[in-house]
Amino acid sequence: AELRSLRARAEEAALSHEREARTLRDQAAAAAKQRDSALREAEEARAQLRAGAEARAAARRELLEAQREARDSREGRDTERRR
C-alpha cells in the first residue's frame, strides 16, 4: 500500500513537472516571438530614421544651393547697378 502511494505521488509529481515544463516552453516560445517582433520593429524604426536623415540632408543641400544662387543673383544685380 505504501509503495502504491509512493508510486502514485511520483507519477503525480512527474505529470506536474511535465505540465510546468510545457508551460515554460510555451512561455519561452512566446517570448522569442515578442523578441523577434521587437527586433523587426527596431530595424524598421532605424530605417525610417536613416531615410529621414537622408531627406533632411538633401533638403539642406537644396536650401544651401538656393541661398547661393540668390546671393549670386543679388551680387550680379549689384554689379550691374554700379556700372
Short mmCIF file of C-alpha atoms in Angstrom, two decimals:
data_model
loop_
_atom_site.label_atom_id
_atom_site.label_comp_id
_atom_site.label_asym_id
_atom_site.label_seq_id
_atom_site.Cartn_x
_atom_site.Cartn_y
_atom_site.Cartn_z
CA ALA A 1 0.00 0.00 0.00
CA GLU A 2 2.80 2.39 0.89
CA LEU A 3 4.62 1.51 -2.34
CA ARG A 4 1.46 2.23 -4.37
CA SER A 5 1.08 5.56 -2.58
CA LEU A 6 4.70 6.48 -3.29
CA ARG A 7 4.32 5.43 -6.91
CA ALA A 8 1.13 7.48 -7.28
CA ARG A 9 2.80 10.54 -5.76
CA ALA A 10 5.81 10.10 -8.03
CA GLU A 11 3.53 9.87 -11.09
CA GLU A 12 1.62 12.96 -9.97
CA ALA A 13 4.88 14.84 -9.48
CA ALA A 14 6.13 13.71 -12.90
CA LEU A 15 2.89 14.87 -14.55
CA SER A 16 3.04 18.16 -12.69
CA HIS A 17 6.64 18.71 -13.78
CA GLU A 18 5.77 17.85 -17.38
CA ARG A 19 2.89 20.37 -17.34
CA GLU A 20 5.19 23.01 -15.85
CA ALA A 21 7.88 22.23 -18.43
CA ARG A 22 5.30 22.52 -21.25
CA THR A 23 4.09 25.85 -19.85
CA LEU A 24 7.66 27.13 -19.63
CA ARG A 25 8.39 26.01 -23.21
CA ASP A 26 5.25 27.82 -24.40
CA GLN A 27 6.26 30.95 -22.49
CA ALA A 28 9.76 30.79 -23.95
CA ALA A 29 8.35 30.45 -27.47
CA ALA A 30 6.02 33.42 -26.89
CA ALA A 31 8.92 35.49 -25.53
CA ALA A 32 11.03 34.59 -28.58
CA LYS A 33 8.21 35.73 -30.89
CA GLN A 34 7.92 39.01 -28.98
CA ARG A 35 11.69 39.50 -29.18
CA ASP A 36 11.71 38.84 -32.92
CA SER A 37 8.82 41.26 -33.41
CA ALA A 38 10.58 43.93 -31.34
CA LEU A 39 13.79 43.44 -33.33
CA ARG A 40 11.88 43.85 -36.61
CA GLU A 41 10.16 46.99 -35.32
CA ALA A 42 13.50 48.41 -34.17
CA GLU A 43 15.06 47.75 -37.58
CA GLU A 44 12.09 49.42 -39.29
CA ALA A 45 12.47 52.42 -36.97
CA ARG A 46 16.21 52.62 -37.77
CA ALA A 47 15.42 52.50 -41.49
CA GLN A 48 12.87 55.31 -41.08
CA LEU A 49 15.40 57.37 -39.13
CA ARG A 50 18.01 56.84 -41.86
CA ALA A 51 15.50 57.85 -44.54
CA GLY A 52 14.55 60.94 -42.54
CA ALA A 53 18.19 61.91 -42.06
CA GLU A 54 18.87 61.45 -45.77
CA ALA A 55 15.83 63.56 -46.71
CA ARG A 56 16.87 66.25 -44.22
CA ALA A 57 20.41 66.29 -45.65
CA ALA A 58 19.06 66.54 -49.20
CA ALA A 59 16.75 69.41 -48.21
CA ARG A 60 19.65 71.19 -46.52
CA ARG A 61 21.79 70.84 -49.66
CA GLU A 62 18.92 72.23 -51.76
CA LEU A 63 18.47 75.14 -49.34
CA LEU A 64 22.17 75.95 -49.39
CA GLU A 65 22.19 75.83 -53.19
CA ALA A 66 19.14 78.11 -53.37
CA GLN A 67 20.77 80.53 -50.92
CA ARG A 68 23.97 80.54 -53.00
CA GLU A 69 22.01 81.17 -56.19
CA ALA A 70 20.10 84.02 -54.52
CA ARG A 71 23.34 85.55 -53.24
CA ASP A 72 24.95 85.25 -56.68
CA SER A 73 21.91 86.86 -58.26
CA ARG A 74 21.95 89.76 -55.76
CA GLU A 75 25.67 90.24 -56.31
CA GLY A 76 25.12 90.23 -60.06
CA ARG A 77 22.38 92.88 -59.80
CA ASP A 78 24.55 94.99 -57.52
CA THR A 79 27.41 94.80 -60.02
CA GLU A 80 25.06 95.81 -62.88
CA ARG A 81 23.76 98.81 -60.91
CA ARG A 82 27.25 100.09 -60.26
CA ARG A 83 28.10 100.16 -63.95
#
